[in-house]
mmCIF file of C-alpha atoms and ligand atoms in Angstrom:
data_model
loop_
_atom_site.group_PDB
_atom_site.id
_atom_site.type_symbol
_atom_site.label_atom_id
_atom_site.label_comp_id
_atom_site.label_asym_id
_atom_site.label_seq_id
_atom_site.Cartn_x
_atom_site.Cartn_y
_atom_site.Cartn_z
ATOM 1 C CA UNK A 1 -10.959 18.464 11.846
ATOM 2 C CA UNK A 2 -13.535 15.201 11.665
ATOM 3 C CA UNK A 3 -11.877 12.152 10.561
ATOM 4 C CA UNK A 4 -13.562 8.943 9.987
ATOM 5 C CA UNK A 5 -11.393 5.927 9.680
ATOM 6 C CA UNK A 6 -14.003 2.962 7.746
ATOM 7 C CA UNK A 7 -12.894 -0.580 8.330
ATOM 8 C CA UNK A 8 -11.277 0.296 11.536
ATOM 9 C CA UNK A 9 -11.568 -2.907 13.143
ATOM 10 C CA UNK A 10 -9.446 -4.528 9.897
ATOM 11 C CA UNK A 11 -5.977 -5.300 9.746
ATOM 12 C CA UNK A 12 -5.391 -1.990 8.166
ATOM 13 C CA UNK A 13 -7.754 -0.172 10.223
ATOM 14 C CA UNK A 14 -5.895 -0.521 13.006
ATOM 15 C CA UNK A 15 -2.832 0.068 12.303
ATOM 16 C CA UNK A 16 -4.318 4.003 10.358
ATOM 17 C CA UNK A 17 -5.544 4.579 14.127
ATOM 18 C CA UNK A 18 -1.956 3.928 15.001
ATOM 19 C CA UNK A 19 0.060 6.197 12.657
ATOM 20 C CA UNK A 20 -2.558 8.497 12.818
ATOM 21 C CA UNK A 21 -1.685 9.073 16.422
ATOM 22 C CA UNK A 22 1.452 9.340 15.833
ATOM 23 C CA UNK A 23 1.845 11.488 13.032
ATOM 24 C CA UNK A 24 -0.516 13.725 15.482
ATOM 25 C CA UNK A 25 -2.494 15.238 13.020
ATOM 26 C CA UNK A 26 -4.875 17.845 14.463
ATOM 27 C CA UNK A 27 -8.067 15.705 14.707
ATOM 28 C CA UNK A 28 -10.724 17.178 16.905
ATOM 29 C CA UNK A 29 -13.447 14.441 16.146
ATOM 30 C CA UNK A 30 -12.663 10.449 15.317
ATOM 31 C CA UNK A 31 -14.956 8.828 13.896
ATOM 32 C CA UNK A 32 -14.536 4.643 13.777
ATOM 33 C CA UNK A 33 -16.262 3.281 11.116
ATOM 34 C CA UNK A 34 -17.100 -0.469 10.568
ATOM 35 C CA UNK A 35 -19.696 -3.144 9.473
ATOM 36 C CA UNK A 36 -23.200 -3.286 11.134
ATOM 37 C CA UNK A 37 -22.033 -6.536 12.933
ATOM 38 C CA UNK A 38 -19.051 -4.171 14.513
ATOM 39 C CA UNK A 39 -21.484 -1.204 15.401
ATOM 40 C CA UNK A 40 -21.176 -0.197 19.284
ATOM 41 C CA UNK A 41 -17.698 -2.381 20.185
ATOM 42 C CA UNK A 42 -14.772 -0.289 21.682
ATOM 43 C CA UNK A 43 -11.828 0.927 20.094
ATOM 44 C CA UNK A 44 -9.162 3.173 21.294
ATOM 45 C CA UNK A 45 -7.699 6.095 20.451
ATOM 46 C CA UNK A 46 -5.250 8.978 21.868
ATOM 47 C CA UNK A 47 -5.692 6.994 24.733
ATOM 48 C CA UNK A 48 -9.843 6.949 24.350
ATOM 49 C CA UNK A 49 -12.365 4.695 24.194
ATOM 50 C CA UNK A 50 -14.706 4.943 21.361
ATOM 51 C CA UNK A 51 -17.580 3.054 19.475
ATOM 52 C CA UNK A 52 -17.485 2.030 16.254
ATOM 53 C CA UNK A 53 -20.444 3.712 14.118
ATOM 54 C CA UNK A 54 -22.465 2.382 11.125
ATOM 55 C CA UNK A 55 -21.713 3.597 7.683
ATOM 56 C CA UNK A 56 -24.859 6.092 7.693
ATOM 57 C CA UNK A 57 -24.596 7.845 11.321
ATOM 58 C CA UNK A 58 -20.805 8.626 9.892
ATOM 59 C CA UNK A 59 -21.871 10.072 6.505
ATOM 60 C CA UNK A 60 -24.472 12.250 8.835
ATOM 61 C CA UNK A 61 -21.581 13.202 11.145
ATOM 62 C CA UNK A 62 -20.219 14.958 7.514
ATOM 63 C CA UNK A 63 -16.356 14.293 8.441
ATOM 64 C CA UNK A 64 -13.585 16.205 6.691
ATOM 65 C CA UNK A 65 -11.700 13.265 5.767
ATOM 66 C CA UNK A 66 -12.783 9.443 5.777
ATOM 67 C CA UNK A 67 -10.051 7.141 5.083
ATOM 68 C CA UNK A 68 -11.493 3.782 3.785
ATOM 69 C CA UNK A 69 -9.850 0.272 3.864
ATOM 70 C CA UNK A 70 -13.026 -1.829 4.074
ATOM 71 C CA UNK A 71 -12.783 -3.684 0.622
ATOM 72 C CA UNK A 72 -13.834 -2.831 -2.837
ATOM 73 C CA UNK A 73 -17.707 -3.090 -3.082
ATOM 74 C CA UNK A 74 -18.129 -1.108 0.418
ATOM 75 C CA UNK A 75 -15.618 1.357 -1.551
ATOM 76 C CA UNK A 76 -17.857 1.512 -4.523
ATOM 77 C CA UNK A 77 -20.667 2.059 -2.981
ATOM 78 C CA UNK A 78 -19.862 4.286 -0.220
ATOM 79 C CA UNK A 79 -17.336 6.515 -1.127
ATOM 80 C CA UNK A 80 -19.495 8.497 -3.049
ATOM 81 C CA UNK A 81 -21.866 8.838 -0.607
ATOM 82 C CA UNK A 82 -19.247 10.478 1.894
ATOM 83 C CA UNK A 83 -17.935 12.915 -1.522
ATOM 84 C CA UNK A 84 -21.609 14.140 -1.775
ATOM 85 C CA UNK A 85 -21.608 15.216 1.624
ATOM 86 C CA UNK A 86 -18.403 17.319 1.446
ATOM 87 C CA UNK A 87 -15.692 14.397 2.411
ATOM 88 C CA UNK A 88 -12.814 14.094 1.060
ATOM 89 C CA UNK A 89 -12.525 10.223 0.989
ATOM 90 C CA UNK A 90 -8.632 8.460 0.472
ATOM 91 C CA UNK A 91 -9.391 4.689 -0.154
ATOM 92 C CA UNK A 92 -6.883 2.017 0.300
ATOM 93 C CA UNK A 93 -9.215 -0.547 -1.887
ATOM 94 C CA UNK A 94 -8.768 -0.923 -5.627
ATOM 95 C CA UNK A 95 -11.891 0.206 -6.469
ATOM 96 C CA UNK A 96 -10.970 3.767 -7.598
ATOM 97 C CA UNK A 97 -7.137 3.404 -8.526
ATOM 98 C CA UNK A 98 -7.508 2.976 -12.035
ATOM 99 C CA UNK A 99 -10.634 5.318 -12.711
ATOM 100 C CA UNK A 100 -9.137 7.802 -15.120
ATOM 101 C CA UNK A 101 -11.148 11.092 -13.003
ATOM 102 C CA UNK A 102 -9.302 10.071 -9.702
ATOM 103 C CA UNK A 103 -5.958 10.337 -8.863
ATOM 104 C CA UNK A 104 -3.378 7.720 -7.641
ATOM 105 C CA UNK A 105 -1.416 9.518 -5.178
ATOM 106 C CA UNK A 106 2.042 8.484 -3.326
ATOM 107 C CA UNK A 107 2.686 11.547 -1.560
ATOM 108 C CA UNK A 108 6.339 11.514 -2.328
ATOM 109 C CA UNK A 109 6.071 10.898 -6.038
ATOM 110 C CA UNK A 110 2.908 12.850 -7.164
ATOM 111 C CA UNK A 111 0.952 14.443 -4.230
ATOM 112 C CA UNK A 112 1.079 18.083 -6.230
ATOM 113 C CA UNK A 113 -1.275 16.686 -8.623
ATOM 114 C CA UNK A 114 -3.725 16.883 -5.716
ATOM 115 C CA UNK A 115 -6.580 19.902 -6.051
ATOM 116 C CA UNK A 116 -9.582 20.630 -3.745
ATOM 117 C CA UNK A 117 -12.039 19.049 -5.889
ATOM 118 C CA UNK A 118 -10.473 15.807 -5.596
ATOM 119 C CA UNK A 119 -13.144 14.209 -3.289
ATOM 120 C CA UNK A 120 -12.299 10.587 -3.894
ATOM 121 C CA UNK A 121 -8.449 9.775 -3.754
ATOM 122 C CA UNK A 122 -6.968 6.441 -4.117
ATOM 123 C CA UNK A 123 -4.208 5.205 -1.961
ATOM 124 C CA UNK A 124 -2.436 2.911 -4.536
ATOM 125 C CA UNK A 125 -1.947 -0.859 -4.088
ATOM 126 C CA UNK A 126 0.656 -2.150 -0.937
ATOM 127 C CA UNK A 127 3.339 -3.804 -4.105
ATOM 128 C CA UNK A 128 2.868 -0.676 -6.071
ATOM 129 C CA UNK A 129 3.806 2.103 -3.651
ATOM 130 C CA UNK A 130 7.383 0.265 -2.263
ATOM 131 C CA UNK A 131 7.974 -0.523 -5.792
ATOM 132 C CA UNK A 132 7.489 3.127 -7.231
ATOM 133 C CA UNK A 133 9.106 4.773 -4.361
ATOM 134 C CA UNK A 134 12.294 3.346 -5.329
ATOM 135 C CA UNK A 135 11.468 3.231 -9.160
ATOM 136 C CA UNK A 136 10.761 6.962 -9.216
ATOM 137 C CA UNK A 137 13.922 8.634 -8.887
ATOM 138 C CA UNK A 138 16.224 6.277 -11.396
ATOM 139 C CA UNK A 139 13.115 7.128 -13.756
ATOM 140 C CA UNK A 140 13.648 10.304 -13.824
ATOM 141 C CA UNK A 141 17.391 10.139 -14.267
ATOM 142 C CA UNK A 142 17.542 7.133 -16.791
ATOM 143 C CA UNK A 143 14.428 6.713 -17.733
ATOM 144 C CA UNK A 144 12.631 3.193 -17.509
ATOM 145 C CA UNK A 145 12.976 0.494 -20.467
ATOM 146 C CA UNK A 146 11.338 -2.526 -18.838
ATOM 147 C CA UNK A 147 11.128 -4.015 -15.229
ATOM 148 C CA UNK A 148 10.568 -7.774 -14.182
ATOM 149 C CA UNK A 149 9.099 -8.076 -10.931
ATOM 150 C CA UNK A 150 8.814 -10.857 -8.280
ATOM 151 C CA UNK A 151 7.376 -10.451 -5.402
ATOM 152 C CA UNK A 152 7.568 -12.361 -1.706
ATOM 153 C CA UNK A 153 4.549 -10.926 -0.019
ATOM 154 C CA UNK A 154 3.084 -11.268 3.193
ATOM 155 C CA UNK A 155 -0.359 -12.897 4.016
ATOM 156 C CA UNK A 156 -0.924 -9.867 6.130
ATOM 157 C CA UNK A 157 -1.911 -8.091 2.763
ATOM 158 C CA UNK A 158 -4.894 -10.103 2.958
ATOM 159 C CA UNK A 159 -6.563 -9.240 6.109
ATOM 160 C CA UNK A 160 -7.694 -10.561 8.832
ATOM 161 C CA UNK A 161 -9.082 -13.856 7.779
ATOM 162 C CA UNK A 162 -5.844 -14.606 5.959
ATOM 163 C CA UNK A 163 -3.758 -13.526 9.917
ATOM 164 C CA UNK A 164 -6.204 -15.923 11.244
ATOM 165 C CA UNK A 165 -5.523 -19.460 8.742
ATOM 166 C CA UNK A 166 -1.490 -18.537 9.129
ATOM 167 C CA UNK A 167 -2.261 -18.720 12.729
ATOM 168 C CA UNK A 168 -4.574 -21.737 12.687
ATOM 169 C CA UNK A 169 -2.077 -23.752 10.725
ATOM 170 C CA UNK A 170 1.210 -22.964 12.921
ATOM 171 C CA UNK A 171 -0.322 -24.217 15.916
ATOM 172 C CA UNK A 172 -0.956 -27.528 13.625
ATOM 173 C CA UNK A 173 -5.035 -27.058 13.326
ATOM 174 C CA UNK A 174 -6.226 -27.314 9.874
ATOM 175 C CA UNK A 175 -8.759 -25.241 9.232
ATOM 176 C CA UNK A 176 -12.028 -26.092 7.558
ATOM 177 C CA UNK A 177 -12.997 -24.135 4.440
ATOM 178 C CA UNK A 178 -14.789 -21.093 5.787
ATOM 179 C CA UNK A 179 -11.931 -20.392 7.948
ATOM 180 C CA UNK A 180 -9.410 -20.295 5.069
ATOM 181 C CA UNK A 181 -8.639 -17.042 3.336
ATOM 182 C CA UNK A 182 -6.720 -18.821 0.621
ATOM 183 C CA UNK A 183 -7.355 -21.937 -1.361
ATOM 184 C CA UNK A 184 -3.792 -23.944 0.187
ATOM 185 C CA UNK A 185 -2.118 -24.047 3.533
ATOM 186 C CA UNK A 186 -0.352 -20.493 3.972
ATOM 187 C CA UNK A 187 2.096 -21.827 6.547
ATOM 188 C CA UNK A 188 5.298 -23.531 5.072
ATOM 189 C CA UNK A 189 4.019 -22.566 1.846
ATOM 190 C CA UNK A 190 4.358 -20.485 -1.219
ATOM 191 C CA UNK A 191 1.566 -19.209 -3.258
ATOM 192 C CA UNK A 192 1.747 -17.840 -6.553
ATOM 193 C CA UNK A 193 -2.405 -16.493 -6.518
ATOM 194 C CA UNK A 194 -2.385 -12.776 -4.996
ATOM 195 C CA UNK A 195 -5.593 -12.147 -5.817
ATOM 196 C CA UNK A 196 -7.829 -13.110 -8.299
ATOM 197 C CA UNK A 197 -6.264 -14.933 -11.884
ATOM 198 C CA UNK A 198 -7.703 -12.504 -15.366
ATOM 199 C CA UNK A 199 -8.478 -13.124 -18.301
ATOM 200 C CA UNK A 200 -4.972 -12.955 -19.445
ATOM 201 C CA UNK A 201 -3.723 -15.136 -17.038
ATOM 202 C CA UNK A 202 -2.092 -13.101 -14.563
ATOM 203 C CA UNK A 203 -3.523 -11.921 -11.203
ATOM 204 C CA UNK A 204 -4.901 -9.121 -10.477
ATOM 205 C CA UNK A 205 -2.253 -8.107 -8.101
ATOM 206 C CA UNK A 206 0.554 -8.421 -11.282
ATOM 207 C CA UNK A 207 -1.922 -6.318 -12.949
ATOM 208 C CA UNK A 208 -2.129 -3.826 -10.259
ATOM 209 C CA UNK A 209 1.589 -3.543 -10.469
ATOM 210 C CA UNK A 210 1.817 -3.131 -13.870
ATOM 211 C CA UNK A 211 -1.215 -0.676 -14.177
ATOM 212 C CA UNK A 212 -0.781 1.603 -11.246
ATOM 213 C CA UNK A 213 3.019 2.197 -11.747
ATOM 214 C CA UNK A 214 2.181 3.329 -15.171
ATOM 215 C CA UNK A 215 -0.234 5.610 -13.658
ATOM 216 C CA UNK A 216 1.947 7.305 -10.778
ATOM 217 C CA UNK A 217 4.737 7.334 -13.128
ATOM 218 C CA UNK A 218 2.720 9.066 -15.615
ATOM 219 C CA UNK A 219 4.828 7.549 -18.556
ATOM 220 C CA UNK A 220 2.462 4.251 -20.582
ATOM 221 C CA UNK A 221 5.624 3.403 -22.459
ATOM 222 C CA UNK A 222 7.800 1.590 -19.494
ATOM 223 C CA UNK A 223 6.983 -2.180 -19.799
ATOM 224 C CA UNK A 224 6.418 -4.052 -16.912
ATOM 225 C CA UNK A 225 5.899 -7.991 -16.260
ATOM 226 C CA UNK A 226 5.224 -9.172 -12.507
ATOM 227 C CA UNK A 227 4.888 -12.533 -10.759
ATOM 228 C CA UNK A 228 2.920 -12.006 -7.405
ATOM 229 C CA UNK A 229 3.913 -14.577 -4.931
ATOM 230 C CA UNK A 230 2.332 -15.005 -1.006
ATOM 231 C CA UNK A 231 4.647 -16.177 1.188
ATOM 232 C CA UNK A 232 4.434 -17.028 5.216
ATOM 233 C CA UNK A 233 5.779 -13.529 5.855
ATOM 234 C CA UNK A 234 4.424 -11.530 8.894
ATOM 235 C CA UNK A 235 6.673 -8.205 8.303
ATOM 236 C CA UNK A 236 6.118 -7.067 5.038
ATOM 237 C CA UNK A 237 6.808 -7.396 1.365
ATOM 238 C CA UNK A 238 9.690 -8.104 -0.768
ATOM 239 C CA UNK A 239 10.025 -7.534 -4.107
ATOM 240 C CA UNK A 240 12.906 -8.635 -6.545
ATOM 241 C CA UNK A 241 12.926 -5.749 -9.037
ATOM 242 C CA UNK A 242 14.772 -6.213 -12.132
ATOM 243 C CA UNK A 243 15.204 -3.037 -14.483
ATOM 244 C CA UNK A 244 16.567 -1.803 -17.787
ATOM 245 C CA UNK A 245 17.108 2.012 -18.124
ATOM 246 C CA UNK A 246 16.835 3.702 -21.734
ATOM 247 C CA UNK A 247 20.198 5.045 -20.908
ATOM 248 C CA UNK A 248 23.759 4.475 -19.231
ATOM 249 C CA UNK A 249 24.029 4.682 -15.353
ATOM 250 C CA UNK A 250 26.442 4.873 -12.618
ATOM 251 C CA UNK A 251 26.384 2.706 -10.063
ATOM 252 C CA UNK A 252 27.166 4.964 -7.535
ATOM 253 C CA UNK A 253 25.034 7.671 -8.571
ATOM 254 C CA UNK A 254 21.612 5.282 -8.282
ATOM 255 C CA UNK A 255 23.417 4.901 -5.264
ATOM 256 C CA UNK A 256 23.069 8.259 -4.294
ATOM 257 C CA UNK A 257 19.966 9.006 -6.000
ATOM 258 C CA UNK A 258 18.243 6.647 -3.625
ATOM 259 C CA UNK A 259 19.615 7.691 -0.667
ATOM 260 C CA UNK A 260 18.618 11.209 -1.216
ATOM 261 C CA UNK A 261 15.355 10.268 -1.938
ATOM 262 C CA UNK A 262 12.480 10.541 0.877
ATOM 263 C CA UNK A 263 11.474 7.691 2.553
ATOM 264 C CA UNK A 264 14.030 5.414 1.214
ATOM 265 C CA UNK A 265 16.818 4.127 2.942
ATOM 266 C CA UNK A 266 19.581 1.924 1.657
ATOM 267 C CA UNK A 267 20.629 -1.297 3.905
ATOM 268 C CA UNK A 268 23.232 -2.679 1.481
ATOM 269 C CA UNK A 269 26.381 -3.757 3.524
ATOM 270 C CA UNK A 270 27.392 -7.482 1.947
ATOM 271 C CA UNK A 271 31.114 -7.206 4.361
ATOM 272 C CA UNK A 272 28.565 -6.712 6.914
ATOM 273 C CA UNK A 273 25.640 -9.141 5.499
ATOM 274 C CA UNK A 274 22.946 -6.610 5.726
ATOM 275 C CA UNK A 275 20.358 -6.080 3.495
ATOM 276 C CA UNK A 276 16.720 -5.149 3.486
ATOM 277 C CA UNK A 277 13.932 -8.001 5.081
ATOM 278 C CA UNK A 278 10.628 -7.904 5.687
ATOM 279 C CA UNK A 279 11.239 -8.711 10.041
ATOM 280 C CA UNK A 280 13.337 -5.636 10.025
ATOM 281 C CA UNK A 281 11.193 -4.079 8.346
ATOM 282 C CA UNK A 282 8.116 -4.291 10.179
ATOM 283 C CA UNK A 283 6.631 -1.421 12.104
ATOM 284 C CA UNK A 284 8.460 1.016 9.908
ATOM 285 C CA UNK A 285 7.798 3.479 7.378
ATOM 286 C CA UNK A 286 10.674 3.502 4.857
ATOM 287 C CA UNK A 287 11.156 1.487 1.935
ATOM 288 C CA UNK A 288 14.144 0.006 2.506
ATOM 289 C CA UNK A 289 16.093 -0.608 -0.992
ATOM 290 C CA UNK A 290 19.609 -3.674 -0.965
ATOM 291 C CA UNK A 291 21.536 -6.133 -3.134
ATOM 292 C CA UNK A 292 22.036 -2.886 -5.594
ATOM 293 C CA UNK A 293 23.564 -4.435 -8.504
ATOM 294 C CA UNK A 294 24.307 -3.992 -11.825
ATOM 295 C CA UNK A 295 22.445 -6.914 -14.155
ATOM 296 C CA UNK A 296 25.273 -8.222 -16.183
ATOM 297 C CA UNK A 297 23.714 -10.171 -18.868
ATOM 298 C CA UNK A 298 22.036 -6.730 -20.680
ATOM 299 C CA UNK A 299 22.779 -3.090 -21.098
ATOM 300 C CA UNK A 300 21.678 -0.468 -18.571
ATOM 301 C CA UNK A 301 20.468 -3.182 -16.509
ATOM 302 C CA UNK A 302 20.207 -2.855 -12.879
ATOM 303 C CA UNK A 303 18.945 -5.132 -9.936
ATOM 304 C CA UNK A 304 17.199 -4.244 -6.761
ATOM 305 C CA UNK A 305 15.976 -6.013 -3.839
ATOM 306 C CA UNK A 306 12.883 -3.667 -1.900
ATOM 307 C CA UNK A 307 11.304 -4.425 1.192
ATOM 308 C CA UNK A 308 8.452 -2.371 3.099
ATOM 309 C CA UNK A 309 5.979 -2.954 5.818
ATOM 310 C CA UNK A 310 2.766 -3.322 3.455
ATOM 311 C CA UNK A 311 0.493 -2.190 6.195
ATOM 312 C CA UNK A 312 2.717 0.892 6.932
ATOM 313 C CA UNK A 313 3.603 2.610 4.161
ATOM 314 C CA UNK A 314 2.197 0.271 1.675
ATOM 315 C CA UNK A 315 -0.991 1.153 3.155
ATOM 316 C CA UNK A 316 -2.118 2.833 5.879
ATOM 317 C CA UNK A 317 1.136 5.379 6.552
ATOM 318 C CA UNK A 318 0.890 6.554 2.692
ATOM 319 C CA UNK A 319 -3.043 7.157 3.605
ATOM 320 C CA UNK A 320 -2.272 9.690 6.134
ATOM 321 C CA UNK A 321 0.575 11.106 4.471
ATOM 322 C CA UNK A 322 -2.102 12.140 1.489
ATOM 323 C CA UNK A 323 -4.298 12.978 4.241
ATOM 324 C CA UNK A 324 -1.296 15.447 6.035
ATOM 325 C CA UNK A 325 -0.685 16.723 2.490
ATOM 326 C CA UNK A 326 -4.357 17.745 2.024
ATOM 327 C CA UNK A 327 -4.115 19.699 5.229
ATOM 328 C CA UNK A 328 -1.207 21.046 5.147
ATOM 329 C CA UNK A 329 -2.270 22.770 1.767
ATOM 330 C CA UNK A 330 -5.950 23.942 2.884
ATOM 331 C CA UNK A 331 -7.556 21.152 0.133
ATOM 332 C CA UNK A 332 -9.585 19.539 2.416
ATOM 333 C CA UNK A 333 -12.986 20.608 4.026
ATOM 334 C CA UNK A 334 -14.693 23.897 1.524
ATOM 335 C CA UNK A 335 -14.724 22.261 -2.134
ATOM 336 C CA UNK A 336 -17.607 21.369 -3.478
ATOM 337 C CA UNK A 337 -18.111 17.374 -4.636
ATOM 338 C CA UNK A 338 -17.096 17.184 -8.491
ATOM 339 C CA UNK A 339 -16.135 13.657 -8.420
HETATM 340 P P1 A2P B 401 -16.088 -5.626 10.367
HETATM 341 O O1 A2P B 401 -14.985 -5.940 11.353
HETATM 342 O O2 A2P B 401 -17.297 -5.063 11.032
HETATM 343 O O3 A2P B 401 -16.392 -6.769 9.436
HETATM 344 P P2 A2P B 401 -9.806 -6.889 7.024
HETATM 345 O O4 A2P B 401 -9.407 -6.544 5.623
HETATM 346 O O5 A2P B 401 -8.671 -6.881 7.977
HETATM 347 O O6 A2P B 401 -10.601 -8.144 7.083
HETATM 348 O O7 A2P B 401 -10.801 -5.695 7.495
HETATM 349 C C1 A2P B 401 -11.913 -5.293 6.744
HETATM 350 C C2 A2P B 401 -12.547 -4.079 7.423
HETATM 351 O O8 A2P B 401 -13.617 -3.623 6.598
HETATM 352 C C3 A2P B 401 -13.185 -4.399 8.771
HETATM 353 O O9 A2P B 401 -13.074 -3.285 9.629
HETATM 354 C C4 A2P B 401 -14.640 -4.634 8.410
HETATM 355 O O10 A2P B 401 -15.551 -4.408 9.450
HETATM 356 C C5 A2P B 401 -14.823 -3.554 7.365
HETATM 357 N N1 A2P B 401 -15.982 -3.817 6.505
HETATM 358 C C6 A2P B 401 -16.260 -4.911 5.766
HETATM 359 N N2 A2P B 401 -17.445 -4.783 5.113
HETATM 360 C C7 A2P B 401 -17.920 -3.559 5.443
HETATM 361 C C8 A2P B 401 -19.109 -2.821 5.116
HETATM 362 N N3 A2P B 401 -20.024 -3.313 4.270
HETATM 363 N N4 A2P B 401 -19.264 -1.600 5.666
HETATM 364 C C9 A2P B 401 -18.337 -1.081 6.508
HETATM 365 N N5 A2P B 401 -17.213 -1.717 6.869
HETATM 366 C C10 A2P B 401 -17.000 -2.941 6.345
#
């Protein structure tokens, strides 16, 4: 098995080398993929040194599986490129997410969708996969009305520019303007801009949350409103969900519905004063779900607190786990490109 990993000297990058050591996946060639002004430097892996290779030599090297996280243009522009030479390509970016002939894929939710002529796969946006891995079970048991989301997210989402102003401004340095990844001070601040602002006022990111969930969910009826906030957060996202169900609940049973379901985990002990954050969260792979609650001032309303590491399994953990899932069930490797 040949796998490429493109924008592997990026925040996400690195961290895709990581879980993909650790998941182990049987990978008999790595390829590191980067820009031109990366081509050569040294990266590690199983223990390895390796250089990172331009965008052509890895296309030539035809790899099984190239997982992208190198923005949206280099997305664009290259993922086809790998498809047409037999890759299956799973791309972090937002380039593909919402293109009606690919598929938006978190493995627990909507992986069996996947087929062998799926060549370019998108790996859904970091809000979008904590907040559907806890939305997806109570959707199927209640079905969803409306949710109201805020989130709390962490400048980590925005690469390694964005690392490198948070850092800048801590130690007190203020950085001049082609060292800033955002328009304000990130440290000691809040910023309500993830992304760029639309035509309809929100950003992007709102959007994304609003689209993609749609999109996994497969249902275009639930409405959805999000405000997308940055905050000086190292560890991950948080998002405060807010949620009406067509029908009557139990507490207890979204209780249990969530705790049965994969990759979730409940840390909602107020004796005890624990509850999900984003510094315990960091480094791991669940979506951790707290402050369970019914909403008092409507029917079937319920309130949710989620927090995941957005580079793990907001990004580059659900990556591998599509790119597991394509092994495990023989879709990777003979199909022919169709997309
Ligand atoms: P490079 O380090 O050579 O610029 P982050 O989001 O953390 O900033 O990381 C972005 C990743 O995408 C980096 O690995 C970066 O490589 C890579 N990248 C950016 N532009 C391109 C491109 N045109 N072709 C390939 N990789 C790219």
């Amino acid at each position: 098995m040949k796998v490429a990993v493109v924008g592997v000297t990026g925040l996400v990058g690195t961290v895709m080398c990581r879980v993909l050591e650790e998941r182990n996946l049987p990978i008999d060639t790595f390829i590191p993929v980067a820009s031109a002004r990366s081509v050569g430097k040294p990266v590690k892996f199983r223990g390895e040194q390796y250089a990172v290779v331009s965008m052509e030599d890895a296309i030539a090297a035809r790899p099984d599986i190239a997982i992208f996280s190198a923005g949206g243009s280099t997305s664009l522009e290259y993922a086809p490129k790998f498809a047409e030479a037999g890759t299956t390509v799973i791309d972090n970016s937002s380039a593909w997410r919402m293109d009606p002939g690919k598929k938006l894929v978190v493995p627990e939710i909507n992986a069996h969708e996947l087929a062998e002529t799926d060549k370019i796969i998108a790996n859904p946006n970091c809000s979008t996969i904590q907040l559907v891995m806890a939305l997806a079970p109570l959707h199927q048991a209640y079905g969803l009305k409306r949710v109201v989301i805020s989130t709390y997210q962490s400048f980590t989402g925005t690469g390694m520019k964005a690392v490198k102003q948070y850092q800048l401004e801590k130690k007190g340095y203020e950085p001049d303007q082609a060292e800033m990844a955002y328009n304000y001070p990130i440290f000691e601040n809040c910023l309500p801009h993830c992304d760029i602002f639309l035509e309809n006022d929100y950003t992007k990111e709102e959007m994304k949350l609003v689209n993609e969930t749609r999109k996994i969910l497969g249902d275009q009826a639930i409405g959805l409103t999000a405000t997308a906030v940055r905050v000086p957060v190292h560890g991950g996202h948080s998002e405060s969900v807010n949620v009406e169900f067509h029908t009557a609940y139990d507490i207890g049973e979204v209780r249990r519905l969530l705790a049965e379901t994969p990759g979730v985990e409940i840390v909602d002990n107020l004796a005890n004063n624990q509850y999900p954050m984003p510094l315990f969260a960091k480094d791991k792979d669940s979506v951790f779900v707290g402050r369970i609650r019914r909403d008092e001032s409507t029917e079937n309303g319920l309130n949710l607190w989620v927090v995941a590491d957005n580079l793990r399994k907001g990004a580059a953990t659900n990556a591998v786990q599509i790119a597991e899932y394509l092994l495990q069930h023989r879709l990777v490797g003979k199909a022919q490109a169709t997309s």
